[in-house]
Short mmCIF file of C-alpha atoms and ligand atoms in Angstrom, two decimals:
data_model
loop_
_atom_site.label_atom_id
_atom_site.label_comp_id
_atom_site.label_asym_id
_atom_site.label_seq_id
_atom_site.Cartn_x
_atom_site.Cartn_y
_atom_site.Cartn_z
CA MET A 276 41.59 85.12 -32.28
CA GLU A 277 40.22 85.91 -28.85
CA GLU A 278 42.82 86.78 -26.23
CA TRP A 279 41.90 83.87 -23.97
CA VAL A 280 42.46 81.38 -26.79
CA ALA A 281 45.80 83.02 -27.59
CA GLN A 282 46.75 82.73 -23.91
CA LEU A 283 46.08 79.00 -24.03
CA GLN A 284 47.94 78.54 -27.31
CA ASN A 285 50.94 80.36 -25.92
CA SER A 286 50.87 78.38 -22.70
CA VAL A 287 54.14 78.61 -20.79
CA ASN A 288 54.77 74.87 -20.88
CA THR A 289 58.30 74.49 -22.26
CA LEU A 290 61.65 75.25 -20.72
CA ASP A 291 62.36 77.94 -23.33
CA ARG A 292 59.10 79.73 -22.70
CA LEU A 293 59.69 79.55 -18.96
CA LYS A 294 63.20 80.94 -19.40
CA ALA A 295 61.72 83.89 -21.26
CA VAL A 296 59.76 84.83 -18.13
CA ILE A 297 61.93 83.94 -15.13
CA ASN A 298 65.47 83.03 -14.18
CA VAL A 299 65.04 79.28 -14.03
CA THR A 300 67.13 77.57 -11.34
CA PRO A 301 69.17 74.44 -12.21
CA GLU A 302 66.81 72.45 -10.00
CA GLU A 303 63.73 73.72 -11.80
CA GLU A 304 65.36 73.12 -15.16
CA LYS A 305 66.10 69.51 -14.26
CA ALA A 306 62.57 68.89 -13.01
CA VAL A 307 60.97 70.46 -16.06
CA SER A 308 63.19 68.47 -18.44
CA GLN A 309 63.10 65.11 -16.70
CA LEU A 310 59.72 64.69 -15.07
CA GLU A 311 56.99 63.25 -17.24
CA THR A 312 54.11 65.34 -16.12
CA LYS A 313 51.69 67.79 -17.63
CA TRP A 314 52.59 71.30 -16.58
CA GLY A 315 52.14 74.85 -17.77
CA THR A 316 50.29 78.07 -17.23
CA THR A 317 49.07 81.09 -19.14
CA PRO A 318 51.52 83.87 -20.10
CA TYR A 319 49.33 86.11 -17.94
CA PHE A 320 49.71 84.00 -14.79
CA ALA A 321 53.40 83.41 -15.56
CA SER A 322 53.90 87.18 -15.65
CA LEU A 323 52.95 87.28 -11.96
CA MET A 324 55.89 85.03 -11.04
CA ASP A 325 58.89 86.54 -9.30
CA PRO A 326 61.72 86.13 -11.86
CA ASP A 327 64.39 85.83 -9.17
CA ASP A 328 62.76 84.02 -6.26
CA PRO A 329 62.31 80.25 -6.61
CA ALA A 330 60.15 80.29 -3.46
CA CYS A 331 57.65 82.60 -5.20
CA PRO A 332 54.17 81.30 -4.35
CA ILE A 333 53.14 81.35 -7.98
CA ARG A 334 56.28 79.57 -9.19
CA ARG A 335 55.72 76.83 -6.65
CA GLN A 336 52.17 76.26 -7.87
CA VAL A 337 53.24 76.15 -11.53
CA ILE A 338 56.72 74.63 -11.92
CA PRO A 339 57.17 70.87 -11.46
CA SER A 340 59.49 69.70 -8.69
CA PHE A 341 61.27 66.45 -7.89
CA LYS A 342 59.44 66.54 -4.58
CA GLU A 343 56.45 65.24 -6.54
CA LYS A 344 58.27 61.91 -6.75
CA GLU A 345 58.31 61.58 -2.97
CA ASN A 346 55.15 59.96 -1.80
CA ARG A 347 55.16 58.88 1.82
CA TYR A 348 51.66 59.95 2.71
CA GLY A 349 49.72 60.06 -0.55
CA MET A 350 46.98 57.46 -0.97
CA PRO A 351 47.25 55.21 -4.05
CA ASN A 352 44.27 55.48 -6.42
CA TYR A 353 43.23 58.54 -4.51
CA LEU A 354 40.49 59.75 -6.85
CA ILE A 355 38.83 56.34 -7.07
CA TRP A 356 38.48 56.44 -3.29
CA LYS A 357 37.68 60.12 -2.98
CA GLU A 358 35.02 60.19 -5.69
CA ASN A 359 33.49 56.84 -4.74
CA ARG A 360 34.22 55.34 -8.13
CA ASP A 361 34.19 51.73 -7.00
CA THR A 362 30.96 51.76 -5.03
CA GLU A 363 27.81 49.85 -5.97
CA GLU A 364 25.86 52.69 -7.54
CA ILE A 365 26.43 52.62 -11.28
CA ARG A 366 27.33 56.08 -12.53
CA PRO A 367 28.93 57.45 -15.68
CA ASP A 368 32.62 58.36 -15.39
CA SER A 369 31.68 62.03 -15.40
CA ILE A 370 29.59 61.86 -12.23
CA ALA A 371 31.27 61.86 -8.79
CA ARG A 372 28.96 61.45 -5.86
CA GLN A 373 29.32 61.92 -2.11
CA TYR A 374 25.98 63.46 -1.23
CA HIS A 375 22.31 62.73 -1.66
CA ASP A 376 21.27 66.01 -3.30
CA ARG A 377 24.31 67.09 -5.32
CA ILE A 378 27.07 65.74 -7.53
CA ALA A 379 30.26 66.81 -9.24
CA PHE A 380 29.97 66.61 -13.03
CA THR A 381 33.44 66.35 -14.59
CA VAL A 382 33.40 67.69 -18.13
CA THR A 383 37.06 68.00 -19.13
CA ASP A 384 40.60 67.24 -17.97
CA ILE A 385 42.12 70.37 -19.52
CA CYS A 386 43.18 73.35 -17.37
CA ALA A 387 44.68 76.76 -18.04
CA ASN A 388 47.09 76.18 -15.18
CA TYR A 389 48.25 72.73 -14.11
CA CYS A 390 48.48 73.30 -10.37
CA ARG A 391 51.27 71.23 -8.83
CA HIS A 392 49.10 70.64 -5.75
CA CYS A 393 46.04 69.45 -7.71
CA PHE A 394 44.14 66.71 -5.85
CA ARG A 395 42.94 65.44 -9.22
CA LYS A 396 46.56 65.00 -10.19
CA GLU A 397 46.03 61.41 -11.32
CA LEU A 398 43.47 62.60 -13.86
CA VAL A 399 44.64 66.08 -14.79
CA VAL A 400 48.39 66.23 -14.28
CA ASP A 401 49.81 62.69 -14.31
CA ARG A 402 47.02 61.32 -16.49
CA ASP A 403 47.16 57.72 -15.24
CA LEU A 404 43.42 57.83 -14.73
CA LYS A 405 41.40 58.06 -17.92
CA LEU A 406 37.75 59.01 -17.77
CA ARG A 407 35.11 59.41 -20.43
CA PHE A 408 33.72 62.93 -20.51
CA ASP A 409 30.42 62.29 -22.20
CA PHE A 410 27.96 65.16 -21.67
CA GLU A 411 24.96 63.12 -22.83
CA GLU A 412 25.69 60.23 -20.48
CA GLY A 413 26.06 62.62 -17.55
CA LEU A 414 22.94 64.62 -18.43
CA GLN A 415 20.91 61.43 -18.82
CA TRP A 416 22.04 60.17 -15.40
CA ILE A 417 21.08 63.50 -13.79
CA LYS A 418 17.68 63.38 -15.51
CA GLU A 419 17.06 59.93 -14.06
CA HIS A 420 18.04 60.95 -10.52
CA LYS A 421 15.32 63.26 -9.28
CA GLU A 422 17.00 63.73 -5.91
CA ILE A 423 19.87 65.68 -7.52
CA ARG A 424 19.09 69.38 -7.20
CA ASP A 425 22.56 70.93 -7.32
CA ILE A 426 25.11 70.33 -10.11
CA LEU A 427 28.75 71.23 -9.62
CA ILE A 428 30.41 71.36 -13.02
CA THR A 429 34.09 70.68 -12.68
CA GLY A 430 37.17 69.30 -14.45
CA GLY A 431 39.83 70.08 -15.24
CA ASP A 432 38.53 73.56 -15.78
CA PRO A 433 35.07 73.74 -17.38
CA PHE A 434 35.63 77.33 -18.56
CA ILE A 435 38.26 75.97 -20.96
CA LEU A 436 35.32 74.65 -22.95
CA SER A 437 34.03 76.77 -25.83
CA ASP A 438 31.16 79.19 -25.32
CA ASP A 439 28.94 76.83 -27.29
CA LYS A 440 29.66 73.87 -25.03
CA ILE A 441 29.17 75.91 -21.86
CA GLU A 442 25.89 77.25 -23.19
CA TYR A 443 24.78 73.76 -24.17
CA LEU A 444 25.49 72.37 -20.69
CA ILE A 445 23.69 75.21 -18.94
CA THR A 446 20.69 74.98 -21.27
CA LYS A 447 20.36 71.21 -20.97
CA LEU A 448 20.72 71.25 -17.20
CA ARG A 449 18.16 74.03 -16.86
CA GLU A 450 15.66 71.90 -18.81
CA ILE A 451 15.77 69.27 -16.05
CA PRO A 452 12.94 70.15 -13.65
CA HIS A 453 14.63 68.95 -10.46
CA VAL A 454 17.85 70.93 -11.06
CA GLU A 455 17.74 73.97 -8.77
CA MET A 456 21.25 75.37 -9.14
CA ILE A 457 24.33 75.04 -11.31
CA ARG A 458 27.82 75.72 -10.06
CA PHE A 459 31.09 75.95 -11.96
CA GLY A 460 34.45 75.32 -10.36
CA THR A 461 36.88 77.30 -12.49
CA ARG A 462 40.27 78.81 -11.87
CA THR A 463 39.97 81.09 -14.91
CA PRO A 464 39.12 84.29 -12.99
CA ILE A 465 42.58 83.90 -11.42
CA VAL A 466 44.77 82.27 -14.08
CA LEU A 467 42.95 83.39 -17.22
CA PRO A 468 40.64 86.33 -16.47
CA HIS A 469 40.48 87.04 -20.21
CA ARG A 470 38.10 84.08 -20.40
CA ILE A 471 35.24 86.25 -19.17
CA THR A 472 34.52 87.59 -22.66
CA ASP A 473 31.51 89.51 -23.93
CA GLY A 474 30.35 86.31 -25.60
CA LEU A 475 30.53 84.30 -22.39
CA LYS A 476 28.90 87.11 -20.41
CA LYS A 477 25.97 87.01 -22.80
CA ILE A 478 25.48 83.32 -22.10
CA LEU A 479 25.84 83.65 -18.34
CA SER A 480 23.64 86.70 -17.90
CA VAL A 481 20.41 85.10 -19.11
CA TYR A 482 17.89 85.32 -16.27
CA HIS A 483 16.54 81.91 -15.35
CA ARG A 484 14.89 80.08 -12.48
CA VAL A 485 18.12 78.10 -12.04
CA PRO A 486 20.95 80.36 -10.84
CA LEU A 487 24.62 80.03 -11.72
CA TRP A 488 27.34 80.14 -9.10
CA ILE A 489 31.09 80.12 -9.59
CA ASN A 490 33.80 79.05 -7.24
CA THR A 491 37.32 79.89 -8.23
CA GLN A 492 40.62 78.97 -6.61
CA CYS A 493 42.96 81.65 -5.35
CA ASN A 494 45.65 80.66 -2.88
CA HIS A 495 47.83 83.72 -2.46
CA PRO A 496 47.27 87.51 -2.51
CA LYS A 497 49.81 87.83 -5.34
CA GLU A 498 47.32 86.07 -7.62
CA ILE A 499 44.82 88.91 -7.37
CA THR A 500 45.16 91.66 -9.98
CA GLU A 501 43.11 94.38 -11.58
CA LYS A 502 42.28 91.91 -14.37
CA THR A 503 40.81 89.47 -11.86
CA ALA A 504 38.88 92.29 -10.20
CA ARG A 505 37.35 93.20 -13.55
CA ALA A 506 36.49 89.58 -14.46
CA VAL A 507 34.77 89.08 -11.11
CA TYR A 508 32.86 92.34 -11.45
CA ASP A 509 31.68 91.24 -14.89
CA LEU A 510 30.53 87.88 -13.55
CA LEU A 511 28.63 89.52 -10.72
CA ALA A 512 27.05 91.91 -13.21
CA CYS A 513 25.78 88.78 -15.00
CA GLY A 514 24.06 87.67 -11.81
CA VAL A 515 26.69 85.02 -11.12
CA ASN A 516 28.03 84.83 -7.56
CA VAL A 517 31.75 84.28 -7.19
CA GLY A 518 33.27 82.42 -4.26
CA ASN A 519 36.74 81.14 -3.50
CA GLN A 520 38.00 77.69 -2.64
CA ALA A 521 41.57 78.02 -1.47
CA VAL A 522 43.91 75.15 -0.76
CA LEU A 523 46.05 75.36 2.36
CA LEU A 524 49.59 75.05 1.00
CA LYS A 525 52.73 74.71 3.09
CA GLY A 526 55.13 77.60 2.57
CA ILE A 527 52.63 79.39 0.32
CA ASN A 528 49.70 80.53 2.43
CA ASP A 529 50.10 78.81 5.81
CA ASP A 530 51.30 81.86 7.75
CA VAL A 531 49.05 84.32 9.55
CA GLU A 532 49.96 87.41 7.50
CA THR A 533 49.54 85.80 4.07
CA PHE A 534 46.36 84.01 5.11
CA ARG A 535 44.77 87.23 6.35
CA GLU A 536 45.90 89.28 3.38
CA LEU A 537 44.55 86.64 1.01
CA HIS A 538 41.08 86.74 2.54
CA GLN A 539 40.98 90.52 2.79
CA LYS A 540 42.11 90.94 -0.80
CA LEU A 541 39.52 88.46 -2.03
CA LEU A 542 36.75 90.59 -0.58
CA ALA A 543 38.38 93.71 -1.99
CA VAL A 544 37.80 92.25 -5.47
CA ARG A 545 34.30 91.03 -4.54
CA ILE A 546 35.16 87.34 -4.19
CA ARG A 547 33.48 85.74 -1.19
CA PRO A 548 35.73 83.22 0.63
CA TYR A 549 33.84 79.91 0.71
CA TYR A 550 36.19 77.07 1.60
CA VAL A 551 39.79 76.57 2.59
CA PHE A 552 40.68 72.96 1.85
CA TYR A 553 43.14 70.85 3.70
CA CYS A 554 45.64 69.79 1.01
CA GLU A 555 44.33 66.35 0.18
CA PRO A 556 46.36 63.13 0.52
CA ALA A 557 46.61 62.62 -3.24
CA PRO A 558 49.88 61.10 -4.46
CA GLY A 559 52.91 63.32 -5.06
CA ILE A 560 51.85 66.40 -3.12
CA ASP A 561 53.24 65.63 0.34
CA HIS A 562 55.44 68.72 0.19
CA PHE A 563 52.40 71.01 0.10
CA ARG A 564 50.67 69.43 3.07
CA THR A 565 50.50 70.84 6.62
CA PRO A 566 49.21 69.16 9.77
CA VAL A 567 45.40 69.00 9.68
CA GLU A 568 44.90 71.47 12.54
CA LYS A 569 46.80 74.22 10.72
CA GLY A 570 43.81 75.58 8.82
CA ALA A 571 41.68 75.91 11.93
CA GLU A 572 44.54 77.64 13.72
CA LEU A 573 44.91 80.11 10.86
CA ILE A 574 41.21 80.92 10.91
CA ARG A 575 41.52 81.51 14.66
CA ASP A 576 44.75 83.54 14.53
CA ALA A 577 44.39 85.39 11.22
CA LEU A 578 40.70 85.90 10.61
CA ARG A 579 38.24 85.53 13.48
CA GLY A 580 37.79 88.96 15.00
CA HIS A 581 40.83 90.26 13.14
CA THR A 582 38.78 90.97 10.04
CA THR A 583 35.15 90.93 8.95
CA GLY A 584 32.98 87.84 9.14
CA LEU A 585 32.50 88.16 5.38
CA ALA A 586 36.14 87.13 4.97
CA GLN A 587 35.74 83.87 6.92
CA PRO A 588 35.83 80.70 4.86
CA MET A 589 34.94 77.31 6.24
CA TYR A 590 37.95 75.06 6.70
CA VAL A 591 37.20 71.56 5.43
CA ILE A 592 38.84 68.23 4.79
CA ALA A 593 37.51 66.74 1.57
CA THR A 594 36.94 63.01 1.91
CA ASN A 595 35.06 60.17 0.22
CA ILE A 596 32.15 60.76 2.57
CA GLY A 597 31.99 64.50 1.95
CA LYS A 598 33.67 67.55 3.29
CA ILE A 599 34.37 67.50 7.01
CA PRO A 600 34.49 70.95 8.63
CA LEU A 601 37.27 71.52 11.09
CA MET A 602 36.82 74.91 12.65
CA PRO A 603 38.50 76.47 15.70
CA ASP A 604 36.43 75.79 18.75
CA TYR A 605 37.44 77.60 21.88
CA TYR A 606 34.82 80.28 22.34
CA ILE A 607 32.74 78.77 25.11
CA VAL A 608 35.07 78.73 28.10
CA GLU A 609 32.52 77.56 30.62
CA LYS A 610 28.83 76.85 30.83
CA THR A 611 27.05 76.90 34.18
CA ALA A 612 23.36 76.69 35.05
CA LYS A 613 23.40 80.48 35.17
CA GLU A 614 25.59 81.62 32.31
CA TYR A 615 27.92 81.03 29.41
CA LYS A 616 31.40 82.39 29.79
CA LEU A 617 32.71 83.34 26.32
CA LYS A 618 36.19 84.19 25.09
CA ASN A 619 36.96 86.44 22.13
CA TYR A 620 39.84 86.47 19.66
CA GLN A 621 41.97 88.61 21.99
CA GLY A 622 41.47 86.26 24.92
CA LEU A 623 39.04 88.64 26.62
CA CYS A 624 36.15 87.03 28.44
CA THR A 625 32.54 88.00 28.83
CA SER A 626 29.34 86.22 29.81
CA ILE A 627 25.74 86.00 28.76
CA PRO A 628 22.82 84.38 30.60
CA ASN A 629 22.05 80.69 30.07
CA ILE A 630 18.37 80.33 29.32
CA PRO A 631 16.98 76.94 30.37
CA GLU A 632 14.97 75.07 27.69
C1 PLP B 948 32.76 69.25 -3.09
C2 PLP B 948 31.77 68.37 -3.69
C3 PLP B 948 30.43 68.74 -3.78
C4 PLP B 948 29.92 70.10 -3.33
O1 PLP B 948 30.08 70.30 -1.98
P1 PLP B 948 29.54 71.65 -1.29
O2 PLP B 948 29.94 71.48 0.14
O3 PLP B 948 28.07 71.66 -1.49
O4 PLP B 948 30.21 72.79 -1.96
C5 PLP B 948 29.54 67.84 -4.32
N1 PLP B 948 29.94 66.63 -4.75
C6 PLP B 948 31.21 66.23 -4.66
C7 PLP B 948 31.58 64.88 -5.16
C8 PLP B 948 32.18 67.09 -4.15
O5 PLP B 948 33.45 66.70 -4.09
S1 SF4 B 949 42.72 74.21 -12.04
FE1 SF4 B 949 41.84 72.72 -10.59
S2 SF4 B 949 41.69 70.77 -11.75
FE2 SF4 B 949 43.10 72.16 -12.86
S3 SF4 B 949 45.13 71.60 -12.13
FE3 SF4 B 949 44.42 73.33 -10.88
S4 SF4 B 949 43.49 72.34 -9.09
FE4 SF4 B 949 43.67 70.76 -10.68
#
């Protein structure tokens, strides 16, 4: 059996298995035993948990909590709203649309790690929302919509699918003339780096007009290991770009030091920061959410000028009408007929001439 399959079969998803890895607190034990929710992670990711610290950023992303029952700010039927599932355009369940030229193609509701902060919680974690994941239906819809040039394959985690299914999806999508790029959103480089097997590499490394891109999700520097570094290197060697989509999580990565270290470490393992998402108002994840401005402040205080521009993600709020960027905006102090007065990250000012149109 391949190691990645063994990792999934030995998922740390029972109290006993969790107790074998960490010192479970009474609170965690109660939540794990009483909450009816899908949870669990790979033995690999579990091994990164601090056995003695319940505030460990990995523990908090993995272990259910009674806080998930509090729901003051979460929107009911969040995914229906967010993915425009009750609008007039008829689409298969697997296709979520917010933009003219690109769609999200949901192919599974299985994950290697059931993130407690997941915005698709209703589908993936709580499972109140049932969708049909029919490849053919989705492929047919894409074929019929010539304006769609960019396919984001998502889930769940699409890299949980077998090599054969991944190859099938890529091959079929590449046969559609108007498809110009294929992206996968997968957390496997972080939670299951063993997934990047020789077999998968063979499938991904085929040269084709239509490139493959991957975005993973890494939220804390502790999640980055030598295994992840190797998996990312292997993907890049296949011609697949690897970006990161972090989620801003209260008490996990919302302080300047952690936020900076996360983005620096991502680059150190060749992952290009792409987005930082505001933690979405899905039900049951209030305890992970910060004020909206927080992400922009962190980019200003932790990244801009403090570290290379390559490490700068875009901070966005994901909504039903697309992602709304919310970036720090304080650099132009004054504009006169003669000049722009500019301020840098240290508060120093300079000016450059204003050229009339
Ligand atoms: C996020 C998302 C996309 C892709 O957005 P990019 O900004 O291009 O990365 C496309 N469709 C849906 C429904 C999405 O949620
Ligand atoms: S990997 Fe993605 S889809 Fe799966 S639980 Fe985590 S955030 Fe949700």
